mmCIF file of C-alpha atoms in Angstrom:
data_model
loop_
_atom_site.group_PDB
_atom_site.id
_atom_site.type_symbol
_atom_site.label_atom_id
_atom_site.label_comp_id
_atom_site.label_asym_id
_atom_site.label_seq_id
_atom_site.Cartn_x
_atom_site.Cartn_y
_atom_site.Cartn_z
ATOM 1 C CA GLY A 1 159.886 -98.758 220.054
ATOM 2 C CA GLY A 2 159.741 -101.595 222.554
ATOM 3 C CA GLY A 3 159.220 -101.284 226.273
ATOM 4 C CA GLY A 4 160.629 -103.414 229.028
ATOM 5 C CA GLY A 5 159.119 -106.603 230.325
ATOM 6 C CA GLY A 6 160.963 -109.330 228.428
ATOM 7 C CA SER A 7 161.603 -111.180 231.718
ATOM 8 C CA GLY A 8 158.298 -110.421 233.343
ATOM 9 C CA SER A 9 158.995 -106.898 234.626
ATOM 10 C CA GLU A 10 156.526 -104.037 234.517
ATOM 11 C CA PRO A 11 156.132 -102.171 231.186
ATOM 12 C CA ARG A 12 158.513 -99.252 230.603
ATOM 13 C CA ALA A 13 158.135 -96.431 228.123
ATOM 14 C CA TYR A 14 160.514 -96.274 225.147
ATOM 15 C CA LEU A 15 160.185 -93.829 222.261
ATOM 16 C CA GLY A 16 161.470 -94.984 218.889
ATOM 17 C CA GLU A 17 162.007 -93.317 215.507
ATOM 18 C CA VAL A 18 161.272 -89.806 216.825
ATOM 19 C CA ARG A 19 161.505 -87.067 214.169
ATOM 20 C CA TRP A 20 159.815 -83.816 213.154
ATOM 21 C CA GLY A 21 156.328 -84.159 211.685
ATOM 22 C CA GLN A 22 157.060 -81.782 208.812
ATOM 23 C CA LYS A 23 160.076 -81.755 206.536
ATOM 24 C CA TYR A 24 162.442 -78.793 206.490
ATOM 25 C CA ARG A 25 165.720 -77.764 204.841
ATOM 26 C CA HIS A 26 168.716 -79.157 206.695
ATOM 27 C CA PRO A 27 171.214 -76.490 207.851
ATOM 28 C CA VAL A 28 174.113 -78.437 206.301
ATOM 29 C CA GLY A 29 173.523 -78.733 202.569
ATOM 30 C CA GLY A 30 169.856 -77.753 202.424
ATOM 31 C CA SER A 31 168.314 -81.162 201.675
ATOM 32 C CA TRP A 32 164.773 -81.997 202.788
ATOM 33 C CA VAL A 33 164.782 -83.804 206.160
ATOM 34 C CA LYS A 34 162.709 -84.593 209.230
ATOM 35 C CA THR A 35 165.672 -85.429 211.467
ATOM 36 C CA LEU A 36 166.081 -83.750 214.844
ATOM 37 C CA CYS A 37 169.872 -83.603 214.366
ATOM 38 C CA ALA A 38 171.579 -80.447 213.085
ATOM 39 C CA VAL A 39 174.816 -82.312 212.228
ATOM 40 C CA ASP A 40 175.270 -85.987 211.359
ATOM 41 C CA VAL A 41 177.982 -88.508 210.621
ATOM 42 C CA LYS A 42 177.035 -87.940 206.977
ATOM 43 C CA ASP A 43 178.339 -84.376 207.274
ATOM 44 C CA TYR A 44 181.673 -85.456 208.753
ATOM 45 C CA VAL A 45 182.101 -88.107 206.053
ATOM 46 C CA GLY A 46 181.434 -85.431 203.440
ATOM 47 C CA ALA A 47 178.932 -85.232 200.599
ATOM 48 C CA GLY A 48 181.435 -86.593 198.099
ATOM 49 C CA ARG A 49 181.428 -90.004 199.767
ATOM 50 C CA SER A 50 178.057 -90.204 201.516
ATOM 51 C CA ASP A 51 176.147 -89.140 198.392
ATOM 52 C CA ALA A 52 178.072 -91.679 196.313
ATOM 53 C CA LEU A 53 176.773 -94.604 198.356
ATOM 54 C CA PRO A 54 173.906 -96.647 196.900
ATOM 55 C CA TYR A 55 171.651 -95.415 199.706
ATOM 56 C CA TYR A 56 171.965 -92.968 202.610
ATOM 57 C CA ASP A 57 168.939 -91.996 204.675
ATOM 58 C CA ARG A 58 169.144 -88.829 206.729
ATOM 59 C CA TYR A 59 165.623 -87.703 205.817
ATOM 60 C CA ASP A 60 163.949 -90.177 208.182
ATOM 61 C CA GLU A 61 166.756 -90.344 210.747
ATOM 62 C CA GLY A 62 165.216 -91.634 213.980
ATOM 63 C CA VAL A 63 165.920 -90.711 217.596
ATOM 64 C CA PHE A 64 165.363 -93.294 220.363
ATOM 65 C CA VAL A 65 164.696 -92.215 223.967
ATOM 66 C CA GLY A 66 164.151 -94.436 226.998
ATOM 67 C CA GLY A 67 164.632 -94.988 230.699
ATOM 68 C CA ARG A 68 166.417 -97.786 232.521
ATOM 69 C CA PHE A 69 165.637 -101.309 231.257
ATOM 70 C CA SER A 70 163.578 -100.094 228.315
ATOM 71 C CA GLY A 71 164.730 -100.596 224.744
ATOM 72 C CA SER A 72 164.334 -102.276 221.373
ATOM 73 C CA PRO A 73 163.722 -106.041 221.549
ATOM 74 C CA LEU A 74 165.522 -108.663 219.479
ATOM 75 C CA HIS A 75 164.853 -108.029 215.779
ATOM 76 C CA VAL A 76 166.387 -107.369 212.385
ATOM 77 C CA ASP A 77 165.674 -104.198 210.434
ATOM 78 C CA GLN A 78 163.093 -104.530 207.693
ATOM 79 C CA ILE A 79 165.677 -103.282 205.209
ATOM 80 C CA GLY A 80 169.148 -104.842 205.375
ATOM 81 C CA TRP A 81 171.073 -101.598 205.646
ATOM 82 C CA SER A 82 173.871 -100.503 207.964
ATOM 83 C CA ASN A 83 173.233 -98.197 210.909
ATOM 84 C CA VAL A 84 175.493 -95.565 212.404
ATOM 85 C CA GLY A 85 174.278 -94.436 215.814
ATOM 86 C CA LYS A 86 175.233 -91.445 217.980
ATOM 87 C CA ASN A 87 174.626 -91.896 221.702
ATOM 88 C CA PHE A 88 174.100 -88.411 223.104
ATOM 89 C CA SER A 89 173.152 -89.234 226.689
ATOM 90 C CA GLY A 90 172.664 -92.162 229.026
ATOM 91 C CA ARG A 91 174.153 -95.641 228.766
ATOM 92 C CA LYS A 92 172.866 -98.381 226.532
ATOM 93 C CA LEU A 93 173.777 -102.016 225.941
ATOM 94 C CA LEU A 94 173.760 -103.102 222.296
ATOM 95 C CA ALA A 95 173.924 -106.812 221.484
ATOM 96 C CA VAL A 96 174.459 -108.053 217.922
ATOM 97 C CA TRP A 97 174.256 -111.666 216.733
ATOM 98 C CA PRO A 98 175.781 -113.371 213.663
ATOM 99 C CA HIS A 99 174.008 -112.722 210.380
ATOM 100 C CA GLY A 100 171.601 -115.127 208.759
ATOM 101 C CA GLU A 101 171.019 -118.833 209.243
ATOM 102 C CA ALA A 102 173.521 -119.123 212.097
ATOM 103 C CA THR A 103 171.113 -117.213 214.363
ATOM 104 C CA ALA A 104 167.790 -118.455 212.917
ATOM 105 C CA ASP A 105 166.854 -120.816 215.761
ATOM 106 C CA LEU A 106 167.844 -118.309 218.466
ATOM 107 C CA PHE A 107 165.885 -115.602 216.648
ATOM 108 C CA ARG A 108 162.729 -117.697 216.475
ATOM 109 C CA GLN A 109 163.004 -118.463 220.199
ATOM 110 C CA HIS A 110 163.506 -114.850 221.326
ATOM 111 C CA CYS A 111 162.044 -112.751 218.501
ATOM 112 C CA TYR A 112 160.808 -109.374 219.762
ATOM 113 C CA ARG A 113 161.797 -110.119 223.367
ATOM 114 C CA LEU A 114 163.798 -107.643 225.425
ATOM 115 C CA PHE A 115 166.228 -109.179 227.907
ATOM 116 C CA THR A 116 165.904 -107.372 231.260
ATOM 117 C CA PRO A 117 167.198 -108.340 234.733
ATOM 118 C CA PRO A 118 166.921 -110.852 236.184
ATOM 119 C CA LEU A 119 167.901 -112.798 233.054
ATOM 120 C CA GLN A 120 166.486 -116.249 232.443
ATOM 121 C CA PRO A 121 168.925 -119.120 231.645
ATOM 122 C CA ALA A 122 167.819 -119.143 227.994
ATOM 123 C CA GLU A 123 168.483 -115.405 227.750
ATOM 124 C CA GLU A 124 171.944 -115.781 229.259
ATOM 125 C CA ALA A 125 172.683 -118.495 226.708
ATOM 126 C CA ALA A 126 171.438 -116.251 223.906
ATOM 127 C CA LEU A 127 173.682 -113.378 225.005
ATOM 128 C CA ALA A 128 176.647 -115.764 225.162
ATOM 129 C CA ALA A 129 175.995 -116.531 221.471
ATOM 130 C CA ALA A 130 176.136 -112.850 220.458
ATOM 131 C CA CYS A 131 179.094 -111.829 218.297
ATOM 132 C CA LYS A 132 179.311 -108.452 220.067
ATOM 133 C CA VAL A 133 177.891 -106.859 223.223
ATOM 134 C CA ALA A 134 178.842 -103.194 223.612
ATOM 135 C CA LEU A 135 178.162 -100.586 226.284
ATOM 136 C CA LEU A 136 177.449 -97.198 224.695
ATOM 137 C CA THR A 137 178.268 -94.175 226.840
ATOM 138 C CA PRO A 138 177.581 -90.477 226.166
ATOM 139 C CA GLY A 139 179.473 -89.325 223.069
ATOM 140 C CA ASP A 140 179.978 -92.817 221.610
ATOM 141 C CA VAL A 141 179.352 -93.624 217.940
ATOM 142 C CA VAL A 142 178.439 -97.175 216.902
ATOM 143 C CA LEU A 143 178.348 -98.831 213.479
ATOM 144 C CA PHE A 144 176.573 -102.148 212.833
ATOM 145 C CA SER A 145 174.457 -103.935 210.244
ATOM 146 C CA GLY A 146 170.705 -103.845 210.791
ATOM 147 C CA ALA A 147 170.506 -107.116 208.844
ATOM 148 C CA ASN A 148 172.048 -108.830 211.882
ATOM 149 C CA ALA A 149 169.752 -109.704 214.758
ATOM 150 C CA HIS A 150 170.256 -107.070 217.442
ATOM 151 C CA MET A 151 168.828 -105.663 220.669
ATOM 152 C CA ALA A 152 169.314 -102.374 222.544
ATOM 153 C CA LEU A 153 168.688 -101.864 226.271
ATOM 154 C CA SER A 154 168.978 -98.624 228.230
ATOM 155 C CA VAL A 155 170.815 -99.316 231.498
ATOM 156 C CA SER A 156 171.454 -95.900 233.104
ATOM 157 C CA ALA A 157 169.295 -94.148 235.670
ATOM 158 C CA SER A 158 169.136 -91.151 233.315
ATOM 159 C CA LEU A 159 167.366 -91.222 229.953
ATOM 160 C CA SER A 160 169.307 -92.595 227.014
ATOM 161 C CA LEU A 161 169.073 -90.687 223.729
ATOM 162 C CA THR A 162 170.462 -92.151 220.511
ATOM 163 C CA ALA A 163 170.012 -91.145 216.855
ATOM 164 C CA TYR A 164 170.588 -93.378 213.823
ATOM 165 C CA GLU A 165 171.382 -92.815 210.164
ATOM 166 C CA SER A 166 171.009 -95.713 207.713
ATOM 167 C CA PHE A 167 172.987 -96.479 204.573
ATOM 168 C CA VAL A 168 174.080 -99.186 202.140
ATOM 169 C CA ASN A 169 177.825 -99.197 201.544
ATOM 170 C CA PHE A 170 180.001 -100.710 198.809
ATOM 171 C CA HIS A 171 181.223 -103.770 200.735
ATOM 172 C CA PRO A 172 180.068 -107.007 199.023
ATOM 173 C CA ARG A 173 178.535 -108.362 202.228
ATOM 174 C CA SER A 174 176.659 -105.107 202.793
ATOM 175 C CA VAL A 175 175.268 -105.206 199.261
ATOM 176 C CA ALA A 176 174.279 -108.864 199.667
ATOM 177 C CA ALA A 177 172.507 -108.179 202.979
ATOM 178 C CA PHE A 178 170.590 -105.309 201.408
ATOM 179 C CA LEU A 179 169.470 -107.470 198.471
ATOM 180 C CA GLU A 180 168.091 -110.071 200.917
ATOM 181 C CA SER A 181 165.505 -107.513 202.104
ATOM 182 C CA GLY A 182 161.991 -108.853 201.609
ATOM 183 C CA THR A 183 163.189 -112.262 200.372
ATOM 184 C CA GLU A 184 162.955 -115.741 201.879
ATOM 185 C CA ARG A 185 166.480 -115.274 203.244
ATOM 186 C CA GLN A 186 165.246 -112.559 205.607
ATOM 187 C CA TYR A 187 163.639 -113.696 208.866
ATOM 188 C CA ARG A 188 159.915 -113.960 208.220
ATOM 189 C CA GLU A 189 158.976 -112.134 211.444
ATOM 190 C CA CYS A 190 160.780 -108.960 210.315
ATOM 191 C CA ARG A 191 160.481 -109.291 206.544
ATOM 192 C CA ALA A 192 159.838 -106.038 204.722
ATOM 193 C CA ARG A 193 156.781 -105.547 202.571
ATOM 194 C CA ALA A 194 157.488 -105.705 198.843
ATOM 195 C CA ARG A 195 156.434 -102.098 198.298
ATOM 196 C CA MET A 196 158.791 -100.802 200.994
ATOM 197 C CA VAL A 197 161.710 -102.677 199.426
ATOM 198 C CA GLU A 198 160.841 -101.370 195.965
ATOM 199 C CA GLU A 199 160.678 -97.768 197.212
ATOM 200 C CA VAL A 200 164.193 -98.039 198.647
ATOM 201 C CA LYS A 201 165.470 -99.769 195.508
ATOM 202 C CA GLU A 202 164.065 -96.936 193.390
ATOM 203 C CA GLU A 203 166.311 -94.559 195.342
ATOM 204 C CA VAL A 204 169.230 -96.955 194.921
ATOM 205 C CA VAL A 205 168.705 -96.958 191.155
ATOM 206 C CA GLU A 206 168.735 -93.144 191.112
ATOM 207 C CA ALA A 207 171.994 -93.095 193.067
ATOM 208 C CA MET A 208 173.505 -95.755 190.792
ATOM 209 C CA LEU A 209 172.673 -93.786 187.661
ATOM 210 C CA ASP A 210 174.174 -90.627 189.126
ATOM 211 C CA LEU A 211 177.333 -92.421 190.240
ATOM 212 C CA LYS A 212 177.782 -94.233 186.918
ATOM 213 C CA ALA A 213 177.467 -90.928 185.056
ATOM 214 C CA ASP A 214 180.072 -89.358 187.313
ATOM 215 C CA LEU A 215 182.426 -92.299 186.862
ATOM 216 C CA ASP A 216 181.952 -92.347 183.090
ATOM 217 C CA ASN A 217 182.588 -88.611 182.837
ATOM 218 C CA GLY A 218 185.689 -88.589 185.023
ATOM 219 C CA ARG A 219 184.140 -86.579 187.834
ATOM 220 C CA VAL A 220 185.262 -89.026 190.524
ATOM 221 C CA SER A 221 188.829 -88.721 191.815
ATOM 222 C CA ASP A 222 188.483 -90.299 195.271
ATOM 223 C CA PRO A 223 190.638 -93.468 195.118
ATOM 224 C CA LEU A 224 188.349 -95.357 197.521
ATOM 225 C CA LEU A 225 185.313 -94.676 195.339
ATOM 226 C CA LEU A 226 187.210 -95.606 192.194
ATOM 227 C CA ALA A 227 188.270 -98.906 193.758
ATOM 228 C CA HIS A 228 185.046 -100.018 195.423
ATOM 229 C CA ALA A 229 182.142 -98.413 193.557
ATOM 230 C CA PRO A 230 182.317 -100.318 190.222
ATOM 231 C CA PRO A 231 182.181 -103.830 191.787
ATOM 232 C CA ALA A 232 179.270 -102.749 193.994
ATOM 233 C CA LEU A 233 177.381 -101.395 190.988
ATOM 234 C CA GLN A 234 177.853 -104.722 189.236
ATOM 235 C CA ALA A 235 176.639 -106.654 192.289
ATOM 236 C CA LEU A 236 173.510 -104.505 192.646
ATOM 237 C CA GLN A 237 172.614 -105.137 189.007
ATOM 238 C CA ARG A 238 172.164 -108.828 189.784
ATOM 239 C CA ASP A 239 168.873 -107.878 191.469
ATOM 240 C CA ALA A 240 166.013 -108.305 188.989
ATOM 241 C CA PHE A 241 164.093 -105.207 190.101
ATOM 242 C CA ILE A 242 167.156 -102.958 189.985
ATOM 243 C CA ALA A 243 168.282 -104.411 186.663
ATOM 244 C CA GLY A 244 164.833 -103.778 185.194
ATOM 245 C CA ARG A 245 164.776 -100.155 186.309
ATOM 246 C CA LEU A 246 168.287 -99.585 184.941
ATOM 247 C CA LYS A 247 167.264 -101.117 181.614
ATOM 248 C CA GLU A 248 164.240 -98.819 181.449
ATOM 249 C CA ALA A 249 166.413 -95.792 182.254
ATOM 250 C CA ALA A 250 168.787 -96.770 179.445
ATOM 251 C CA ARG A 251 165.854 -97.118 177.043
ATOM 252 C CA LEU A 252 164.585 -93.646 177.946
ATOM 253 C CA ALA A 253 168.083 -92.210 177.544
ATOM 254 C CA ASP A 254 168.401 -93.778 174.094
ATOM 255 C CA ALA A 255 164.993 -92.409 173.116
ATOM 256 C CA ALA A 256 166.005 -88.938 174.285
ATOM 257 C CA GLY A 257 169.210 -89.204 172.237
ATOM 258 C CA GLU A 258 167.258 -90.099 169.113
ATOM 259 C CA HIS A 259 165.352 -86.826 169.520
ATOM 260 C CA GLY A 260 168.452 -84.692 169.575
ATOM 261 C CA GLY A 261 169.761 -85.343 173.092
ATOM 262 C CA GLU A 262 168.973 -81.759 174.105
ATOM 263 C CA ASN A 263 167.655 -80.770 177.498
ATOM 264 C CA ASP A 264 165.175 -78.201 176.213
ATOM 265 C CA GLY A 265 166.977 -75.382 177.930
ATOM 266 C CA GLY A 266 167.438 -77.301 181.155
ATOM 267 C CA ALA A 267 170.345 -76.808 183.533
ATOM 268 C CA PRO A 268 173.759 -78.297 182.722
ATOM 269 C CA GLU A 269 173.145 -80.931 185.399
ATOM 270 C CA GLN A 270 170.515 -82.603 183.194
ATOM 271 C CA GLN A 271 172.010 -85.751 181.662
ATOM 272 C CA GLN A 272 170.650 -88.977 180.229
ATOM 273 C CA GLY A 273 167.131 -87.532 180.216
ATOM 274 C CA ARG A 274 166.938 -87.258 184.021
ATOM 275 C CA PRO A 275 167.921 -84.641 186.653
ATOM 276 C CA ARG A 276 171.221 -85.124 188.475
ATOM 277 C CA LYS A 277 172.500 -83.835 191.772
ATOM 278 C CA ALA A 278 174.867 -81.167 190.513
ATOM 279 C CA ALA A 279 178.534 -82.143 190.745
ATOM 280 C CA ARG A 280 177.836 -83.923 193.997
ATOM 281 C CA LEU A 281 180.967 -86.075 193.818
ATOM 282 C CA GLN A 282 183.420 -83.330 192.925
ATOM 283 C CA ASP A 283 184.044 -82.337 196.537
ATOM 284 C CA ALA A 284 184.616 -85.061 199.112
ATOM 285 C CA SER A 285 185.416 -82.717 201.981
ATOM 286 C CA PRO A 286 183.234 -82.753 205.127
ATOM 287 C CA LEU A 287 180.960 -80.233 206.794
ATOM 288 C CA GLY A 288 179.763 -77.194 204.935
ATOM 289 C CA GLN A 289 180.159 -78.427 201.374
ATOM 290 C CA SER A 290 177.148 -78.016 199.130
ATOM 291 C CA ALA A 291 174.640 -80.795 198.727
ATOM 292 C CA GLN A 292 171.628 -80.502 196.479
ATOM 293 C CA PRO A 293 168.077 -80.780 197.872
ATOM 294 C CA ALA A 294 166.741 -84.313 197.721
ATOM 295 C CA ASP A 295 163.168 -85.450 197.231
ATOM 296 C CA PRO A 296 161.316 -86.309 200.450
ATOM 297 C CA ARG A 297 161.206 -89.993 201.363
ATOM 298 C CA GLY A 298 158.613 -92.140 203.044
ATOM 299 C CA GLU A 299 159.124 -93.238 206.629
ATOM 300 C CA ARG A 300 161.054 -96.475 207.121
ATOM 301 C CA GLY A 301 160.983 -99.293 209.633
ATOM 302 C CA ASP A 302 162.781 -99.401 212.973
ATOM 303 C CA ARG A 303 166.572 -99.050 212.917
ATOM 304 C CA GLU A 304 167.429 -99.834 216.519
#
């Protein structure tokens, strides 16, 4: 994470993306995680909806800790996902700017700078251009897109402590922001490496295949999922990498069908030649509903 000093002040310590060094089974659902949090927004949303999303990262959930006037400088996340943050203690200012080209010049001028008192005239002007400046207090939950330029600054005398989950939802603008990751449309200073983007897209493809199978087989009854999932699946398929992986999955499924379509004694959850998360969309209720263990994921870039 970033320290203080954007306006010439002395350096201040700020810990970012703090998590356990070794994965363990989460107490809610039993999936592999490194998060410090025992309960997340994901659990209140319920597995039926959170697992249906194209991407939801709780495995690498990061905790950010810092003292007064320390924080995360102006940046965009390397992957254009959405963030949901839980502010457990302390007070923190979060500033978010309009997405994309509208903020390009401002971003180039202040990239990776943290605005701390006393503010310079150019910093005051930059804050005036923000689309939202929010003060997070203990117990607050915040939702914003990491594809937008943003900055977080601890402002309380006590330590601030905030944890973030990341996800890609079904909204067309959310899908579009995610697909800009690693492309020329993403700010060059924060552009994700191609391999990082491909790793996340591989997980998106897995989730898409699972969701499509559930939709095709009538296992989805949630009206919100039925309304918004199909258009999002179509939009994601416009990405060449995702489309290629889906085409390869279809080819493997067809080849498996030509050889009898049997699962060689595998569990009933095995479909289309690949393992599925068992009946994960049948129950959309929160907290305490079963979720199948997920494969461990690599660590991601900064969220805050």
